[in-house]
XYZ file of C-alpha atoms in Angstrom:
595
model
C 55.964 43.894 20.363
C 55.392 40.035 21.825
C 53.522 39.996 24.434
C 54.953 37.858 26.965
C 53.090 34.455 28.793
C 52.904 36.276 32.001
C 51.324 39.589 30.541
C 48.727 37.472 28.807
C 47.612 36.104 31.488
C 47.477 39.191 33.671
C 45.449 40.695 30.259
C 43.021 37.457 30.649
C 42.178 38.390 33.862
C 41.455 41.878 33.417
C 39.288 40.839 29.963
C 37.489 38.539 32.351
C 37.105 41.374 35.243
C 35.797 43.297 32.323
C 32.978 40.831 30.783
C 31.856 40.393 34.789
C 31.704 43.693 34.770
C 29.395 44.571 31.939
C 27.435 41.482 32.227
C 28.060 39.289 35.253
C 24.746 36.896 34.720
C 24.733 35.967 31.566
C 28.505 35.788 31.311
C 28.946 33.076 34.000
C 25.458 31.362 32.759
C 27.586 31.424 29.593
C 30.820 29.894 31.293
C 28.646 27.621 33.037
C 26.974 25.991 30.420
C 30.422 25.691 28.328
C 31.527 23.233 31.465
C 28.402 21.147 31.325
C 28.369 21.065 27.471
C 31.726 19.939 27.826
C 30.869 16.494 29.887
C 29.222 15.720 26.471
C 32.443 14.760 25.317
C 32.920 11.969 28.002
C 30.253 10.336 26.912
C 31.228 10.650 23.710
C 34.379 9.125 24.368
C 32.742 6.046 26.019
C 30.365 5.358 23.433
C 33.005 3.592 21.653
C 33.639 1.674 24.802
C 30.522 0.635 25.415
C 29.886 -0.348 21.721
C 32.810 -2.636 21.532
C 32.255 -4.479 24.614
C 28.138 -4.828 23.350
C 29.570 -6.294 20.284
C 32.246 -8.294 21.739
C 29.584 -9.776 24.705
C 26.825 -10.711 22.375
C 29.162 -12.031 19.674
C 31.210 -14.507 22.220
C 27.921 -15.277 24.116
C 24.623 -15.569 21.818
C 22.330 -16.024 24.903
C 22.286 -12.758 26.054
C 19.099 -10.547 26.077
C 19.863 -7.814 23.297
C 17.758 -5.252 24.594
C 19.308 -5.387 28.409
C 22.352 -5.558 26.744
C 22.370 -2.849 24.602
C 20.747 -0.331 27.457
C 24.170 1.267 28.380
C 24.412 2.243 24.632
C 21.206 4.022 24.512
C 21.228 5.448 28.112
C 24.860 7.224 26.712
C 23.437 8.293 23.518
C 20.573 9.643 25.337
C 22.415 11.513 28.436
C 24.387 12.692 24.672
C 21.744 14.120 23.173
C 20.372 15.966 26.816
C 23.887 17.559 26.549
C 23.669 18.543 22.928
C 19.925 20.603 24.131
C 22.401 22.458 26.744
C 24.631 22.871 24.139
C 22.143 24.717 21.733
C 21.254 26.811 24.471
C 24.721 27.799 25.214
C 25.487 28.714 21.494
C 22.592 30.753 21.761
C 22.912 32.590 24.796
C 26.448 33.067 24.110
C 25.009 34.963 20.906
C 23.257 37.413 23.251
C 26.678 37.718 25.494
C 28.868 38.450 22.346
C 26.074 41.044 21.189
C 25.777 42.592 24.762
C 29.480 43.119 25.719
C 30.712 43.871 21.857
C 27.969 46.820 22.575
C 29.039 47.613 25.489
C 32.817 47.969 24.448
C 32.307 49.966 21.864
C 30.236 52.240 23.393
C 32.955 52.683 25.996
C 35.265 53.083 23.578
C 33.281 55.752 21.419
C 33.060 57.401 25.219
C 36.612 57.562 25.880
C 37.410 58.522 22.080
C 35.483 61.517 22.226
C 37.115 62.762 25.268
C 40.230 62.477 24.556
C 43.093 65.487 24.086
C 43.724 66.877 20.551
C 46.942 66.262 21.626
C 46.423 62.532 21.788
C 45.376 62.907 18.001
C 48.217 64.758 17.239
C 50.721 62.084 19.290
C 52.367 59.375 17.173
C 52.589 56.842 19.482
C 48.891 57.538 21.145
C 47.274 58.165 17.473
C 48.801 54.655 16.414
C 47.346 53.066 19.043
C 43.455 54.992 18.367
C 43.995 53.736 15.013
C 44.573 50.070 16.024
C 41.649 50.216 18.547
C 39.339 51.626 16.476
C 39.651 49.535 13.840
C 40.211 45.917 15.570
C 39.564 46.856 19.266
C 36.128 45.252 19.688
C 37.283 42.153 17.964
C 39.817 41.640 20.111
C 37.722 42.019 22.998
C 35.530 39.360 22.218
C 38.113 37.384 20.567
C 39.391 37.264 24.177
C 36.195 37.330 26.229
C 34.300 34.826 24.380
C 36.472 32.603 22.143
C 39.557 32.341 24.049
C 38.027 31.839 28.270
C 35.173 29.376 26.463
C 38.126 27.622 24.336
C 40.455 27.353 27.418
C 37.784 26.353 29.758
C 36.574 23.620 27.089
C 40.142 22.265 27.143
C 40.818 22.355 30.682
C 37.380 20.119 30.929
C 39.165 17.631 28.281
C 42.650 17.053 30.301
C 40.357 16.759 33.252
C 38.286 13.840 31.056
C 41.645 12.268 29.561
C 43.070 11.899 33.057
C 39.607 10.382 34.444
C 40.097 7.786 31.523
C 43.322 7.171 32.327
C 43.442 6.668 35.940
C 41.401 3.503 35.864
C 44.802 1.968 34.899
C 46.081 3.632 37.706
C 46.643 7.107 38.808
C 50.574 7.191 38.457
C 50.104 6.353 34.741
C 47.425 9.236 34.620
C 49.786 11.362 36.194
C 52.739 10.622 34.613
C 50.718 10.917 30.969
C 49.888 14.285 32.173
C 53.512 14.961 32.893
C 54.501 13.735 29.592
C 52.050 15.867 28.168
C 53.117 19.446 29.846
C 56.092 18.447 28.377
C 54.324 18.344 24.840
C 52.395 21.493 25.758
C 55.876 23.654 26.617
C 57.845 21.981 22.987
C 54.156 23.110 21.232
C 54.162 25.978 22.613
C 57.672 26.740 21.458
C 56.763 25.700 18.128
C 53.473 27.564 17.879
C 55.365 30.729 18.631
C 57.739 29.689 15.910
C 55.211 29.057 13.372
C 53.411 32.462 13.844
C 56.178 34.223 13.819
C 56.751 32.155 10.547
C 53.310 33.435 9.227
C 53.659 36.855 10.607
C 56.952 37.544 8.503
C 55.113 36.752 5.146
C 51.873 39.198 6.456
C 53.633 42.380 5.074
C 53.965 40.474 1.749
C 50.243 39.356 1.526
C 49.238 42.937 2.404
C 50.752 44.440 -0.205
C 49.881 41.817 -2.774
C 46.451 42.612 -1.630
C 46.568 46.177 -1.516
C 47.103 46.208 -5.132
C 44.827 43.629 -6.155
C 41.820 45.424 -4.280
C 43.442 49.025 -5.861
C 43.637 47.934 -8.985
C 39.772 47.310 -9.352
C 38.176 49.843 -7.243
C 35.883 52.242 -9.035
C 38.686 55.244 -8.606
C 41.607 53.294 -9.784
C 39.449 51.272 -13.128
C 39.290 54.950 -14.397
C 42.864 55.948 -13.626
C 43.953 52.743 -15.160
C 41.776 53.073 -17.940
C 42.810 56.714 -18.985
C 46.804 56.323 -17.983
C 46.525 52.881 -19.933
C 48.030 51.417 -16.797
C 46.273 47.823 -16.559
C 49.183 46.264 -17.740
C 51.726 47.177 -16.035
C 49.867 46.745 -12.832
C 49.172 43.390 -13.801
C 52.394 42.764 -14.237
C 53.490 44.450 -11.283
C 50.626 41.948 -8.766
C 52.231 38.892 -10.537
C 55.242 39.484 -9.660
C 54.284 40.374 -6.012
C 52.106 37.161 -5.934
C 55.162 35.289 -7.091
C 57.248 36.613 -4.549
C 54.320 35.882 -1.991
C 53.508 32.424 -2.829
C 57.440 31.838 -2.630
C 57.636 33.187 0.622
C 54.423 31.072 1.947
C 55.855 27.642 -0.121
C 59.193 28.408 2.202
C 57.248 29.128 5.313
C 54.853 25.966 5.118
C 58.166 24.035 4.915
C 59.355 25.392 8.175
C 55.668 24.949 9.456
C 55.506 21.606 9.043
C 59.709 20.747 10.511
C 57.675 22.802 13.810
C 55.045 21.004 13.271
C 56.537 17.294 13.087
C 58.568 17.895 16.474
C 55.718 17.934 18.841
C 53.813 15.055 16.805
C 56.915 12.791 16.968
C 56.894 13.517 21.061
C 53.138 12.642 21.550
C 53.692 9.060 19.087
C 56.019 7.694 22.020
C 53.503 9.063 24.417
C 50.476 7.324 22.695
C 52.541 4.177 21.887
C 53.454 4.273 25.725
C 49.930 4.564 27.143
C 49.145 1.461 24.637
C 51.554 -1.049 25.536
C 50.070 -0.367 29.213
C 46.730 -0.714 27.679
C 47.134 -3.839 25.743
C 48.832 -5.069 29.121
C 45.822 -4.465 31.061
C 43.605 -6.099 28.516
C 45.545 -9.344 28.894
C 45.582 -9.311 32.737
C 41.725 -9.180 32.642
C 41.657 -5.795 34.337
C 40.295 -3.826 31.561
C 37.754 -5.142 28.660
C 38.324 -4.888 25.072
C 36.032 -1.431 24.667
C 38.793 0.333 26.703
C 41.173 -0.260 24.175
C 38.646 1.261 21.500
C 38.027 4.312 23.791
C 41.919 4.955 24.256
C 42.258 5.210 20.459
C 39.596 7.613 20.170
C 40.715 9.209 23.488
C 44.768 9.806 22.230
C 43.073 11.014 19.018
C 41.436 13.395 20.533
C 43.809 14.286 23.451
C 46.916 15.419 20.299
C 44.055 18.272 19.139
C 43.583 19.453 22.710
C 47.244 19.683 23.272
C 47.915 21.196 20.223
C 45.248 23.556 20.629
C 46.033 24.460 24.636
C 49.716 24.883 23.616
C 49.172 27.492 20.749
C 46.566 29.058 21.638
C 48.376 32.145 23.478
C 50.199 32.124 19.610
C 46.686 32.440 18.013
C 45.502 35.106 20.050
C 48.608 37.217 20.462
C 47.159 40.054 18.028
C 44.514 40.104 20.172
C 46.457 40.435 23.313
C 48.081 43.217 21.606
C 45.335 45.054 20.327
C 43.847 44.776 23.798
C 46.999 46.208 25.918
C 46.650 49.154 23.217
C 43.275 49.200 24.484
C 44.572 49.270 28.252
C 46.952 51.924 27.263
C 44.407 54.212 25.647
C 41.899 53.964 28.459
C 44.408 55.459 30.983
C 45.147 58.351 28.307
C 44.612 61.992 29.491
C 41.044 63.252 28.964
C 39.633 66.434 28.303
C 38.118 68.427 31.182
C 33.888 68.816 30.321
C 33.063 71.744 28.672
C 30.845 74.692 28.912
C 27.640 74.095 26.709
C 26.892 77.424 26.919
C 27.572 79.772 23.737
C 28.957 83.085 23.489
C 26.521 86.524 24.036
C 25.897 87.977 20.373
C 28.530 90.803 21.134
C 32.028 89.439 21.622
C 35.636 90.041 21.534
C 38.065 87.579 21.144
C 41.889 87.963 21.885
C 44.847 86.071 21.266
C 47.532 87.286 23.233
C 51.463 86.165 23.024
C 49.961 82.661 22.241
C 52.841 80.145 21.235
C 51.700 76.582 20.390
C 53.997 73.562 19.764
C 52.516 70.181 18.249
C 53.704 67.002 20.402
C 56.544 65.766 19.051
C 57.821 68.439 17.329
C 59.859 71.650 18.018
C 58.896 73.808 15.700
C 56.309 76.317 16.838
C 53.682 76.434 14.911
C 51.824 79.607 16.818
C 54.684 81.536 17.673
C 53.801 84.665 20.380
C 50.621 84.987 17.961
C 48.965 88.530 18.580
C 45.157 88.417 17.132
C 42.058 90.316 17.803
C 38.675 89.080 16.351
C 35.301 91.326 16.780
C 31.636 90.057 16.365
C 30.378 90.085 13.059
C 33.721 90.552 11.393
C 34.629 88.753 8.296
C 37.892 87.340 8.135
C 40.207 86.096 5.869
C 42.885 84.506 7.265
C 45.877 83.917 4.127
C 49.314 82.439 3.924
C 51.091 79.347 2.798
C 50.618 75.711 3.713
C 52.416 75.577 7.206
C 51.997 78.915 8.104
C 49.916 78.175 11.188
C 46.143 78.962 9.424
C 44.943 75.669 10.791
C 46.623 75.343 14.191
C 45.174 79.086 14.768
C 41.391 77.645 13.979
C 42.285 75.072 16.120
C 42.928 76.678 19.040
C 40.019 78.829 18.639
C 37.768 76.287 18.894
C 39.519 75.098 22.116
C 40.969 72.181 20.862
C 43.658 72.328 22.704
C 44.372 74.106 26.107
C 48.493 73.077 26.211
C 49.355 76.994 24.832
C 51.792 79.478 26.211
C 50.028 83.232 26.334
C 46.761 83.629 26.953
C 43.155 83.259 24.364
C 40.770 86.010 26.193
C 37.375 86.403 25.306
C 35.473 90.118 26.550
C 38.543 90.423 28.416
C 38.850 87.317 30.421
C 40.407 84.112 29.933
C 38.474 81.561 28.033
C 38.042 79.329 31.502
C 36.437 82.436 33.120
C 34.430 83.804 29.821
C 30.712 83.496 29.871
C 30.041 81.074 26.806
C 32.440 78.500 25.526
C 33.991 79.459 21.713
C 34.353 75.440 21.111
C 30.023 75.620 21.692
C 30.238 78.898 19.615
C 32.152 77.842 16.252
C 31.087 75.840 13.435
C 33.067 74.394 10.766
C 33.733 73.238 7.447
C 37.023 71.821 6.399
C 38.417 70.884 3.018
C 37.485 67.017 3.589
C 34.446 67.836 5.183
C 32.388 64.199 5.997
C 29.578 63.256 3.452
C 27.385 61.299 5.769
C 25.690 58.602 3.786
C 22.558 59.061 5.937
C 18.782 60.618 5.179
C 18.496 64.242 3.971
C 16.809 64.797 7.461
C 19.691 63.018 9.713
C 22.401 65.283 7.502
C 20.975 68.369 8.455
C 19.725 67.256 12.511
C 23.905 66.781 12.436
C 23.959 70.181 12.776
C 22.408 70.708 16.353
C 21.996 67.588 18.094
C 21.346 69.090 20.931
C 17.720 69.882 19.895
C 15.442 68.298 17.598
C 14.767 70.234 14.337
C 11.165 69.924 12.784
C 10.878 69.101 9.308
C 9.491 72.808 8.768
C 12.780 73.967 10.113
C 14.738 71.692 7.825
C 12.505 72.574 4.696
C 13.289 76.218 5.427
C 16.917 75.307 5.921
C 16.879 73.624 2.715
C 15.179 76.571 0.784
C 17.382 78.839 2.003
C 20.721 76.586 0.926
C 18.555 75.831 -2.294
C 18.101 72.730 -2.284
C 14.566 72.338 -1.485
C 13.794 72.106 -5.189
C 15.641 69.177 -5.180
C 15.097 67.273 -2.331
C 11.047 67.826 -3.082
C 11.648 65.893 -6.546
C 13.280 62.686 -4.705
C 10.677 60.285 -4.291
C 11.304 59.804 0.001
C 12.219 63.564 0.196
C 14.047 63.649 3.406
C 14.062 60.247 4.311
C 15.789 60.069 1.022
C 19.688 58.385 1.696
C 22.690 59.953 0.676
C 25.757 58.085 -1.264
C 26.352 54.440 -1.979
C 24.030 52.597 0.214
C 21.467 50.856 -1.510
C 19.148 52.912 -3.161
C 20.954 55.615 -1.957
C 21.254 59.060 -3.925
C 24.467 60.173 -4.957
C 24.938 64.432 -4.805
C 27.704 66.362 -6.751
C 30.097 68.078 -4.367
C 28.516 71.375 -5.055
C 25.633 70.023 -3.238
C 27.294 68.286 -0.756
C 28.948 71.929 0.337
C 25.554 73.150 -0.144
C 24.687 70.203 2.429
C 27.532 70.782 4.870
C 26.155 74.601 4.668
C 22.479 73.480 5.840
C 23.797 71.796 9.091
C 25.769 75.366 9.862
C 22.409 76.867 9.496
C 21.154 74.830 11.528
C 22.705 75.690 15.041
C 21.315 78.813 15.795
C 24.079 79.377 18.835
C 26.421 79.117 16.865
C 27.990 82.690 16.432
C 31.520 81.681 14.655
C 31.768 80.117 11.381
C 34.504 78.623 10.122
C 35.651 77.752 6.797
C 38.728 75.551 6.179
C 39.902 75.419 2.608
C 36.123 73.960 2.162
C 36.442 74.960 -1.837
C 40.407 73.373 -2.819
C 38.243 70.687 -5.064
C 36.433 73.652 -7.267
C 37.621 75.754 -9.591
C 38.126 79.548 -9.148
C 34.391 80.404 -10.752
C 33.071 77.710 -8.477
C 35.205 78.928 -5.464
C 34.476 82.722 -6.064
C 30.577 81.250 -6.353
C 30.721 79.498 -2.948
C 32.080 82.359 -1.025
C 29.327 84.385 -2.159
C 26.887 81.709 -1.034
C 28.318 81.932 2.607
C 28.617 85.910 2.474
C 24.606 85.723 1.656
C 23.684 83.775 4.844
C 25.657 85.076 7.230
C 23.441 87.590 9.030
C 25.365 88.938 12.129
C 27.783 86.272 12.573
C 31.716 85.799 12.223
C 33.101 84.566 9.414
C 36.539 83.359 9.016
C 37.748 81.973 5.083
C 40.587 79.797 5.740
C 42.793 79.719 2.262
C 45.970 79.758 0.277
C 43.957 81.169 -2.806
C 43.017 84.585 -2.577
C 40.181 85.136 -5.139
C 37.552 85.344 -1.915
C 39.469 88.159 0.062
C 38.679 91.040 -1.238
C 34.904 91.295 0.113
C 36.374 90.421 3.669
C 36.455 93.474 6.219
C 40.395 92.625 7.359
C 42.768 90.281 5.990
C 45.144 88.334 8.191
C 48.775 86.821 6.898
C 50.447 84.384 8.457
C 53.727 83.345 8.344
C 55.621 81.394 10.279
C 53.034 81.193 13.185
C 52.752 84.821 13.372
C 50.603 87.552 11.771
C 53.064 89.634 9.802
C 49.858 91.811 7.873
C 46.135 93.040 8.927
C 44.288 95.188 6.709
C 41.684 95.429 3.978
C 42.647 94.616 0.403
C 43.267 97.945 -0.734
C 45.725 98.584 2.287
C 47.739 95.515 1.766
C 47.467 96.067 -2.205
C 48.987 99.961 -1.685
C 51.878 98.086 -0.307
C 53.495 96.345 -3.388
C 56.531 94.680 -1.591
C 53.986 93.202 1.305
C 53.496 89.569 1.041
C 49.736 89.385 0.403
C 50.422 91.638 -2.748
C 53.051 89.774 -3.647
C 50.482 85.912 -3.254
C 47.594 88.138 -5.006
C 49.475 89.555 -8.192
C 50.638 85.332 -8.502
C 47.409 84.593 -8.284
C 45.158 87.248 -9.720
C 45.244 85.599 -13.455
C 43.112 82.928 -11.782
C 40.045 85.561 -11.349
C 40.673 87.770 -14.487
């Protein structure tokens, strides 16, 4: 959506509210030092002035002392140069300013992301906008808080110069050039609009021209390509798409530069006009001949100003738009704090008439779900994709408290219970994270509440096995993990094995939780992995999340779900003896798999 002149300005001022905010001193030091290295560009301007009338002086009369007359010169080029020392230090403070508030921002933002609803996840509209943020939020930011108040200021300083210059004609001409040129700014502005928009409409184009180009020669696709003997054809198929691009931009820069030739014809009869005054004053004797040279370089200078003043709002209207997502997201509903507390080592937990309906949808996903879980049980909760398996773990570990019924743990509601389940459960879902950090980081992830010793971690690793392993790296467990450089690369066996050493590692937690973590092995590999977890559980819950069934038999009940709702419990022989159930019905499709 276009964000309107009005709104960016209101967003302007809150971007500036928020850079005095998070660093007041060095931002207006900043801003300060943009004005002053600004003035450098008066002087600039008269340098060409001065010049002329030096040359003009000693070449009409050769009497004159060159070194008095050449003084102005110098004493410009040297106030210059004192300028261009402020101007260093402004580039480099405003290095430190761009570090500190780009920090600061996404801090914030990391802040508010973590506290926001599952719901919000789970929202189009709201998860659109997290998307945006996350990915071009801080860029915006500072797009706005740095570039765009230091470009604007900068440019305001130049009209302020221009009409300086001007007025020593006379002020009516200065004022009535500056009229002439609001009326240039408001047909630029038009045209800026009409030339991003121009731009924009051949962005979807250039995306998807270099979607495939970057696709087609990633490591995952040159193998694909390779094996399905596909090169050609998608070849064939980014030709055609550049074609199509290139058309589209040939057409555009044609329409750019019709936008682009109104304004410029408008400002010729405004720079011819301010000449013909010039020239005039020259010939009266009011002005000398340097002014003339000065009001070339000065109309030069004053069309890229213009231009620039008039479009910038056109330039930076992603970045308006990013940062109203920004606004929008900040005001989002956040998640009351948590108990850190875990649950006592004997528990019962209760789901009781508990219906659940994502946003946006009206299908209920838990539908008056009736569930009892025990400590130390192991679980194996079955049925098909949709069925409600994840939505059930997910309200479990308190993801979300926007449920009809009631979740009871010993009894009592979960805002009452002594321990919170979210601080009790640990998971680990079918596209579980492989953090390309150390060996020692990758396990820490799994309390970070405490710090782990490296004898802990050693143990940890021994008892995952993997200690074997990591001994024969050459940094052990400062060893990293994945594609960074000289980073090691693990095979997804020992990545689970990984993921398994930070569940080890919280001792609170009493719940674990496995999500479809083995849909990428095969059913030996599965069957092997389940047996892993059933080793080093000890005391604690453990619920298999899965659509394949190999793993259920060693669990101590067996939940289906269907349709939201728990339509079996038993053990595997109970649900077997009933040959028309539906987990005997899944198990004899699938037993082949394990036979």
């Amino acid at each position: 959506m276009k964000i309107k002149r009005w709104q960016s300005l209101k967003l302007l001022r809150v971007v500036l509210a928020q850079a005095l905010r998070e660093g007041r001193a060095p931002f207006v030091l900043m801003l300060v030092l943009s004005i002053i290295s600004s003035v450098a560009m008066y002087f600039s301007l008269r340098i060409p002035e001065i010049a002329t009338n030096i040359a003009y002086a000693l070449f009409t009369d050769p009497d004159l002392d060159f070194m008095q007359t050449v003084m102005p010169f110098l004493g410009a080029v040297a106030v210059i140069f004192a300028f261009k020392l402020v101007f260093l230090a402004y580039r480099l403070l405003g290095v430190r300013v761009y570090r500190d508030l780009k920090t600061k921002f996404e801090l914030g933002l990391t802040r508010k992301l973590a506290a926001l609803t599952w719901e919000s996840y789970e929202t189009h509209a709201v998860s659109m906008k997290i998307e945006m943020v996350r990915r071009s939020g801080a860029e915006a930011y500072m797009n706005l808080a740095a570039d765009f108040i230091r470009y604007m200021t900068e440019s305001i300083m130049y009209l302020i110069f221009y009409v300086i210059i001007i007025s020593r004609i006379s002020i009516w001409i200065a004022l009535a050039f500056l009229g002439a040129s609001a009326i240039y700014v408001v047909i630029g502005s038009y045209c800026g609009d009409k030339v991003y928009k121009t731009y924009r409409d051949t962005d979807a184009l250039y995306k998807r021209r270099n979607y495939l180009y970057r696709t087609s020669r990633s490591k995952e696709a040159h193998q694909d390509a390779i094996a399905n003997r596909l090169y050609w054809h998608l070849s064939k198929r980014w030709r055609m798409m550049n074609d199509e691009w290139s058309d589209a931009t040939i057409k555009a820069e044609t329409r750019v530069s019709v936008y682009n030739l109104i304004p410029s014809i408008l400002y010729i009869f405004i720079a011819v006009g301010l000449l013909y005054v010039v020239v005039g004053e020259i010939k009266a004797g009011r002005q000398e001949i340097g002014y003339f040279t000065m009001i070339i370089t000065t109309i030069m200078n004053f069309q890229w100003t213009l231009t620039g003043f008039s479009r910038m709002f056109s330039w930076y209207e992603w970045d308006f738009n990013v940062y109203k997502d920004y606004l929008d997201l900040m005001k989002t509903e956040e998640e009351l704090p948590n108990d850190e507390s875990s649950l006592p080592e004997k528990f019962s937990i209760r789901f009781r008439d508990v219906t659940y309906t994502y946003p946006q949808s009206e299908h209920r996903a838990l539908n008056r779900l009736d569930l009892a879980i025990n400590a130390g049980d192991v679980l194996a909760i079955v049925g098909v994709n949709g069925s409600g398996k994840t939505t059930f773990v997910n309200m479990l570990m308190e993801l979300s408290k926007k449920y009809e019924g009631a979740i009871l743990v010993n009894d009592r509601k979960t805002s009452e219970a002594l321990g919170s389940l979210r601080n009790s459960c640990r998971c680990i879902f079918q596209d579980f994270i492989e953090y390309q950090f150390t060996i020692r980081e990758n396990v820490a992830l799994g309390d970070v509440r405490r710090h782990l010793t490296d004898e802990e971690i050693w143990e940890i690793l021994h008892v995952v096995g993997m200690k074997e392993f990591v001994e024969s790296l050459p940094n052990g467990l400062d060893t990293t993990l994945g594609q960074i450089k000289k980073g090691v690369e693990l095979s997804k066996g020992q990545w689970q094995r990984l993921a398994v050493a930070r569940l080890l590692a919280n001792k609170d937690a009493r719940i674990w939780i496995l999500d479809e973590p083995t849909a990428y092995l095969d059913p030996l590999g599965e069957i092997e992995m389940y047996d892993f977890i059933y080793s080093l559980k000890g005391d604690r819950t453990v619920i298999f999340i899965s659509h394949r069934l190999g793993f259920a038999k060693r669990a101590d009940r067996i939940i289906v779900f269907k349709d939201g709702r728990v339509i079996e419990d038993g053990t595997h022989k109970s649900l077997m003896a009933n040959p028309d159930g539906e987990y005997a019905k899944m198990y004899e499709k699938q037993k082949q798999w394990y036979e």
